GROMACS .gro file of N, CA and C in nm:
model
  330
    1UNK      N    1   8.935  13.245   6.104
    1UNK     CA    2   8.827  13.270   6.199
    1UNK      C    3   8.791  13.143   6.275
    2UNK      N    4   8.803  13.004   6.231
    2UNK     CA    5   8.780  12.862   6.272
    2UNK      C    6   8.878  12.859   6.401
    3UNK      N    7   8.954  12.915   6.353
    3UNK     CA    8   9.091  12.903   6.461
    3UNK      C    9   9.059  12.951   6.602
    4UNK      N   10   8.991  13.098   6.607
    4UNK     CA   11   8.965  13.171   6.689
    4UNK      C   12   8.888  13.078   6.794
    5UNK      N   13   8.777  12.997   6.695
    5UNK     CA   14   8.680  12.990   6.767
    5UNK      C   15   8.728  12.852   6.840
    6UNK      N   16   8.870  12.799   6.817
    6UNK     CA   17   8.883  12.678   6.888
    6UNK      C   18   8.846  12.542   6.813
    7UNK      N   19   8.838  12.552   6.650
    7UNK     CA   20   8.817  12.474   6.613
    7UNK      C   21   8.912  12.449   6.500
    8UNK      N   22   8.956  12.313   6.483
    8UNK     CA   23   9.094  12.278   6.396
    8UNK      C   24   9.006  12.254   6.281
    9UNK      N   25   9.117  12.305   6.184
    9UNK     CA   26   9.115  12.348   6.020
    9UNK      C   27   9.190  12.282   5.900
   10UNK      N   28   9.151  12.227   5.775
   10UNK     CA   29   9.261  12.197   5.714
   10UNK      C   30   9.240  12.286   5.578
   11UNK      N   31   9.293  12.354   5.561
   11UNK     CA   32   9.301  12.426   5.406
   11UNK      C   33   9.288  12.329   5.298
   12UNK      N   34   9.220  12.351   5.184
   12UNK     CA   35   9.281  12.267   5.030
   12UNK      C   36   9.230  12.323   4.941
   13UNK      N   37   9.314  12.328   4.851
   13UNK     CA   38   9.289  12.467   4.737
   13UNK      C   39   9.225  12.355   4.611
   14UNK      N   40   9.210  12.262   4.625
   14UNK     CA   41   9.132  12.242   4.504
   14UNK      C   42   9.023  12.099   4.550
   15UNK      N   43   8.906  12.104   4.479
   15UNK     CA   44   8.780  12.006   4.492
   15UNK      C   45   8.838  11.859   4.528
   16UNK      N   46   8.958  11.830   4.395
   16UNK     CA   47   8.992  11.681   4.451
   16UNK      C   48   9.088  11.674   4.553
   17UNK      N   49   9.182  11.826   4.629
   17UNK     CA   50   9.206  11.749   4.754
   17UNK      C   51   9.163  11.763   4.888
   18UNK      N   52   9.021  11.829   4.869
   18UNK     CA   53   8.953  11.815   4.976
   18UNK      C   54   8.888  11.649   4.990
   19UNK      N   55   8.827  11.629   4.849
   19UNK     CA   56   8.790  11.496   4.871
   19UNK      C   57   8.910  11.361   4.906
   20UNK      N   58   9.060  11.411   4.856
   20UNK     CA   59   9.127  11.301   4.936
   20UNK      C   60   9.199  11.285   5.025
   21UNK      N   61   9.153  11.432   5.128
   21UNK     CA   62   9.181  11.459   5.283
   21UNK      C   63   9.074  11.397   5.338
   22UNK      N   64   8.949  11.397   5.267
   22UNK     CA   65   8.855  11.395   5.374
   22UNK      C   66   8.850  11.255   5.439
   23UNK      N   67   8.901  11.150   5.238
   23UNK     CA   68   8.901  10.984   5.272
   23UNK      C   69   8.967  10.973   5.377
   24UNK      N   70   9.076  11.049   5.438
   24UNK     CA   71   9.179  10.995   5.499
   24UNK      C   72   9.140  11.027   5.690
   25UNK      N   73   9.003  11.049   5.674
   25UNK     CA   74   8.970  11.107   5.827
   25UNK      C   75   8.907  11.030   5.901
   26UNK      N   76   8.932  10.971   5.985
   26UNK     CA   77   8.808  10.890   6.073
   26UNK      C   78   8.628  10.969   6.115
   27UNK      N   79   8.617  11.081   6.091
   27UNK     CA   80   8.545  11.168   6.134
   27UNK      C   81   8.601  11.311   6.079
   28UNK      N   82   8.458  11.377   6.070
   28UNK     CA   83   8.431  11.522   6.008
   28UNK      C   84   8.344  11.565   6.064
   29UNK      N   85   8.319  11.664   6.131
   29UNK     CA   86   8.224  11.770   6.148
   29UNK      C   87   8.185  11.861   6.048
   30UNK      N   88   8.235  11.926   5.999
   30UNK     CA   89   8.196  12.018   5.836
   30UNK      C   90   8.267  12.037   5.768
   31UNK      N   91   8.244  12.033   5.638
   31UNK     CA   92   8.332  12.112   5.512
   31UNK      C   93   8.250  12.251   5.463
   32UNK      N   94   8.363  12.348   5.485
   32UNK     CA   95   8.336  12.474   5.398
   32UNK      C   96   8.351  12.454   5.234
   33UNK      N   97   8.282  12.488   5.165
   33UNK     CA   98   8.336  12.431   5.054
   33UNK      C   99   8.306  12.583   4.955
   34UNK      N  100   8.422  12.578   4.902
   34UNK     CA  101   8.421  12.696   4.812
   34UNK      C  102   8.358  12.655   4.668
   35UNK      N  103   8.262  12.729   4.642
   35UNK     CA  104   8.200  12.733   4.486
   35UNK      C  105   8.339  12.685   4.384
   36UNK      N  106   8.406  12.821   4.359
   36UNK     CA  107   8.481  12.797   4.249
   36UNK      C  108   8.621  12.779   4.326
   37UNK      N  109   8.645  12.597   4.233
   37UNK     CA  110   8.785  12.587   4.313
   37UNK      C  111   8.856  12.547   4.159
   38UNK      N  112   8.999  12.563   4.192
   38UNK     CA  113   9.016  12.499   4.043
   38UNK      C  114   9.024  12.344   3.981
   39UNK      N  115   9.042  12.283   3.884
   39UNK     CA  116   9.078  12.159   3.870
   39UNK      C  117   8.921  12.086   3.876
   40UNK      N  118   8.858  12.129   4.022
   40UNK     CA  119   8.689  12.092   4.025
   40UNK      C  120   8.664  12.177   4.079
   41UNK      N  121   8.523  12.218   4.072
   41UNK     CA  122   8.485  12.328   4.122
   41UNK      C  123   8.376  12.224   4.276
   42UNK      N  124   8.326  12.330   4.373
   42UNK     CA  125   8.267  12.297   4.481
   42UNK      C  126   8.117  12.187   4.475
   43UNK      N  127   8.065  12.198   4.370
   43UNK     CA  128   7.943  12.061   4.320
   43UNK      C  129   8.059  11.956   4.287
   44UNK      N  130   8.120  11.967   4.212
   44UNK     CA  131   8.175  11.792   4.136
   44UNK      C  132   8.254  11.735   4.292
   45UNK      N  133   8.327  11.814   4.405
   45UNK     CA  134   8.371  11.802   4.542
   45UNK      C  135   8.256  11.754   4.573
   46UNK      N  136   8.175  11.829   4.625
   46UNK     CA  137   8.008  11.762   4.677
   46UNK      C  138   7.975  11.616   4.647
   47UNK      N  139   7.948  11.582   4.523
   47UNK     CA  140   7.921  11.480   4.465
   47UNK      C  141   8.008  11.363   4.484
   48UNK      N  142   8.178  11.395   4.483
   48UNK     CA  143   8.216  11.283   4.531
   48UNK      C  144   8.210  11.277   4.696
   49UNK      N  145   8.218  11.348   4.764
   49UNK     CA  146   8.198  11.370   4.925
   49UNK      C  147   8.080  11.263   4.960
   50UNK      N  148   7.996  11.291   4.883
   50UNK     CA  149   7.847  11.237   4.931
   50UNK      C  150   7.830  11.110   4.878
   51UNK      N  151   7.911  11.049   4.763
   51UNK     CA  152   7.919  10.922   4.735
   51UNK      C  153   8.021  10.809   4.879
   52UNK      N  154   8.069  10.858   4.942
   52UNK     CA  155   8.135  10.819   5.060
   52UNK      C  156   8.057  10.792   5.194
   53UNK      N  157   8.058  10.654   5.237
   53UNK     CA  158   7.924  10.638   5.360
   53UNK      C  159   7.986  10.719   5.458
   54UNK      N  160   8.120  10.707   5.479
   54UNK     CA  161   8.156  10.825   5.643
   54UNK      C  162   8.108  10.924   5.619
   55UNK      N  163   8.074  10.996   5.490
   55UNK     CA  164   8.034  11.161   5.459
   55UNK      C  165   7.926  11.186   5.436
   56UNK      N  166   7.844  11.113   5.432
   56UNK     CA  167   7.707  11.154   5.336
   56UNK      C  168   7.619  11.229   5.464
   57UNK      N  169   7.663  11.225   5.600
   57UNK     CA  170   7.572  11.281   5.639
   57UNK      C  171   7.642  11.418   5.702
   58UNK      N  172   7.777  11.471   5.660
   58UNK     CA  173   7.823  11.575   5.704
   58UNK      C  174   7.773  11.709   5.634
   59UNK      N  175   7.790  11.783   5.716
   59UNK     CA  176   7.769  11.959   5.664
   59UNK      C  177   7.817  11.979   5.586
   60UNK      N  178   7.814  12.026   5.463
   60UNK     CA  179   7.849  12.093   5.374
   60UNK      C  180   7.792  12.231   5.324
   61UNK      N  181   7.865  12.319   5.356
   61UNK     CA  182   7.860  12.468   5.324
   61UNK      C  183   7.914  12.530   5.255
   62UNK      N  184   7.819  12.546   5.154
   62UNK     CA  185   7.855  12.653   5.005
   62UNK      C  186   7.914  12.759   5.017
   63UNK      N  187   8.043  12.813   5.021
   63UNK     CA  188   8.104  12.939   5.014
   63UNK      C  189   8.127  13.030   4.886
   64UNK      N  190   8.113  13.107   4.880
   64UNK     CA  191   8.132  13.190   4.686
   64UNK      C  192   8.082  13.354   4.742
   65UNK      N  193   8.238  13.379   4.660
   65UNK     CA  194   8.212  13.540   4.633
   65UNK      C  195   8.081  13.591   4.583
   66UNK      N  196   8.071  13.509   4.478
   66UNK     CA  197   7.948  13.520   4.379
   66UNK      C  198   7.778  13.485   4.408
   67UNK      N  199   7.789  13.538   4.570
   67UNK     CA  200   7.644  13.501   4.637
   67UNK      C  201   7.541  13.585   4.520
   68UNK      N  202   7.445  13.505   4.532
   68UNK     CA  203   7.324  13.536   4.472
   68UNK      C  204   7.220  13.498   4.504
   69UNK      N  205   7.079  13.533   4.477
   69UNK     CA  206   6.961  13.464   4.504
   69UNK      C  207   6.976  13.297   4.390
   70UNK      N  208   7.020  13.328   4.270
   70UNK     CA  209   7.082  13.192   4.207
   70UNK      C  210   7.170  13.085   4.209
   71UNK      N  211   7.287  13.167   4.298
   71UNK     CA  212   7.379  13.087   4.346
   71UNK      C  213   7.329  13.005   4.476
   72UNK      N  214   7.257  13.064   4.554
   72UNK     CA  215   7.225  12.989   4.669
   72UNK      C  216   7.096  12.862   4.648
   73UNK      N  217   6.980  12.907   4.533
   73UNK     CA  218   6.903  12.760   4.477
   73UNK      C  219   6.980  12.697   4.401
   74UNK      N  220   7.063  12.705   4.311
   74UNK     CA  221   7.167  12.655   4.272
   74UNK      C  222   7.233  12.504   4.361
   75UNK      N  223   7.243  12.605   4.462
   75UNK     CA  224   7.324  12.530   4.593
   75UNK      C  225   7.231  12.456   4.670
   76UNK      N  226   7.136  12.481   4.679
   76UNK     CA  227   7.039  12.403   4.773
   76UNK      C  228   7.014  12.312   4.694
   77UNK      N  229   7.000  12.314   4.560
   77UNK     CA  230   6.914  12.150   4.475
   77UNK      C  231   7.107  12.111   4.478
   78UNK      N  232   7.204  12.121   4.487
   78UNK     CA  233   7.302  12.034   4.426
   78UNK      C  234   7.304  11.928   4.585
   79UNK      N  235   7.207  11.966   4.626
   79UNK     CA  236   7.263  11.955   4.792
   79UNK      C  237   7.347  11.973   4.905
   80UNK      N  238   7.364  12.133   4.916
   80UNK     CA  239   7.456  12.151   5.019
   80UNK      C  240   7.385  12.160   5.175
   81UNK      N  241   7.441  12.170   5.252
   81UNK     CA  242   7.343  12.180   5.366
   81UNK      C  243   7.353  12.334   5.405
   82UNK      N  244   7.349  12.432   5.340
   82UNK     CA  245   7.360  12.571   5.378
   82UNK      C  246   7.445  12.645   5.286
   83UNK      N  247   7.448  12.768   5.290
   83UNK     CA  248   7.526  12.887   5.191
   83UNK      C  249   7.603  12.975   5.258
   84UNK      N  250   7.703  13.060   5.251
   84UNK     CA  251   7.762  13.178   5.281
   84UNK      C  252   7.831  13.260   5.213
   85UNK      N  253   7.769  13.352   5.180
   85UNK     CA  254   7.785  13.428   5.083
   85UNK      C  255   7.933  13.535   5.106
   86UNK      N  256   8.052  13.557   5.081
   86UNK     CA  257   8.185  13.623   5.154
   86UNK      C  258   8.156  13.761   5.094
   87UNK      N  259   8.198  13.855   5.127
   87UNK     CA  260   8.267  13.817   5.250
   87UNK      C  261   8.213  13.788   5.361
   88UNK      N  262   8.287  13.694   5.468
   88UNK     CA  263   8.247  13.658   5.587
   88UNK      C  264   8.250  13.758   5.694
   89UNK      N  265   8.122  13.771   5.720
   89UNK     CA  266   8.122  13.856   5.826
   89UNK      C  267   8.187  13.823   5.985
   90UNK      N  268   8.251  13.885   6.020
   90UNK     CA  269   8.380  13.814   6.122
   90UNK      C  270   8.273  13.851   6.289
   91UNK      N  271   8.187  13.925   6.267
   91UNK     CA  272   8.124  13.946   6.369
   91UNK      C  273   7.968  13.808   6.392
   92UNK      N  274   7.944  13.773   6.291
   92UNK     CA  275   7.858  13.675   6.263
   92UNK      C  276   7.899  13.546   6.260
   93UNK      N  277   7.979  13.513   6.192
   93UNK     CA  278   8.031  13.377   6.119
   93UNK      C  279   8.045  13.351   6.313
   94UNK      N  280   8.111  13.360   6.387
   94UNK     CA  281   8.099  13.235   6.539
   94UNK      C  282   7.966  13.199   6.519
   95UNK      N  283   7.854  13.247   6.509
   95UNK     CA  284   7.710  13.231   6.517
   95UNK      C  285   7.663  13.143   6.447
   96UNK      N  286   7.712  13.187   6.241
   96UNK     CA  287   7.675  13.099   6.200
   96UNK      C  288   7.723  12.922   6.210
   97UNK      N  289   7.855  12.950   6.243
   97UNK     CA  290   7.915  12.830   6.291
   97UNK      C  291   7.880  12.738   6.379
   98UNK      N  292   7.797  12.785   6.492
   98UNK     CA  293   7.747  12.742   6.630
   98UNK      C  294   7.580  12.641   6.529
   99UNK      N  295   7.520  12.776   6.472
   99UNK     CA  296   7.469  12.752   6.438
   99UNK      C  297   7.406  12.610   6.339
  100UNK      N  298   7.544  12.589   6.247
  100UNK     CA  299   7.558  12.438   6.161
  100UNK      C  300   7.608  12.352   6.252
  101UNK      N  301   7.677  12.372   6.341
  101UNK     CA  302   7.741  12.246   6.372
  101UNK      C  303   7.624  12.173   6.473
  102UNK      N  304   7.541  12.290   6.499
  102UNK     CA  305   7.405  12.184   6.582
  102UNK      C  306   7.290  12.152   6.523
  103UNK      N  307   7.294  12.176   6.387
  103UNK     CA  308   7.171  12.096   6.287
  103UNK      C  309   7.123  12.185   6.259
  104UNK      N  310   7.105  12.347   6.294
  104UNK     CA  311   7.070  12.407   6.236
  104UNK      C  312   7.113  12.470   6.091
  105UNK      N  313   7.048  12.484   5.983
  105UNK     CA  314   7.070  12.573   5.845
  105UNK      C  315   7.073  12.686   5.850
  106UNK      N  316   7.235  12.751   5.757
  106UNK     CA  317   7.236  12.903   5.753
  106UNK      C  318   7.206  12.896   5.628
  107UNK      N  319   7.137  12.955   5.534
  107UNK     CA  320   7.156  13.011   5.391
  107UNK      C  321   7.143  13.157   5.386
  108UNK      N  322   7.301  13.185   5.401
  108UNK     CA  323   7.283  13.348   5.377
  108UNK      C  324   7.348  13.455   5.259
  109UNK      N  325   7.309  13.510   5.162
  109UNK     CA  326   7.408  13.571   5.090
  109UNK      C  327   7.474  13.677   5.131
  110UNK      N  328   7.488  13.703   5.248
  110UNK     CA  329   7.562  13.815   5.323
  110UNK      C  330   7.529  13.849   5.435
   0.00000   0.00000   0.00000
């Protein structure tokens, strides 16, 4: 759906190699970050993300099947900057997207 909207993407299936794509970037606009990844899950990713001065002030958005009213305070004290609860709604998500990338917060479980 990133694609659609004209915006370049990098996949990574697990917590530590998002965090050692991200070292390798001059700049970031957001990370989607999936709750449960394997090897680390989407907090222990967070935590090292945010120990990094290029990152500490990027978007980070909680993704998980497993939306909940718990999963999303969960997510707000670990410090993410927003939630999305999947499935992604394909009619919404441009919106919510528009939406983070200009400072505004989505926390939605669906």
């Amino acid at each position: 759906m990133l694609g659609f909207l004209g915006i370049h993407c990098e996949w990574k299936t697990s917590g530590f190699e998002v965090v050692e794509y991200a070292d390798t970037l001059p700049r970031l606009d957001l990370i989607l970050m999936d709750i449960r990844l394997p090897y680390e899950d989407g907090y222990g990713a967070l935590r090292k993300i945010r120990q990094s001065p290029n990152f500490r002030n990027v978007p980070v958005i909680a993704v998980t099947a497993e939306a909940s009213v718990e999963q999303l305070n969960k997510a707000r004290q670990a410090g993410f900057n927003g939630f999305l609860g999947k499935p992604l709604d394909p009619d919404r998500f441009p919106d919510q997207i528009q939406h983070i990338l200009t400072g505004d917060p989505v926390w939605e479980i669906s």
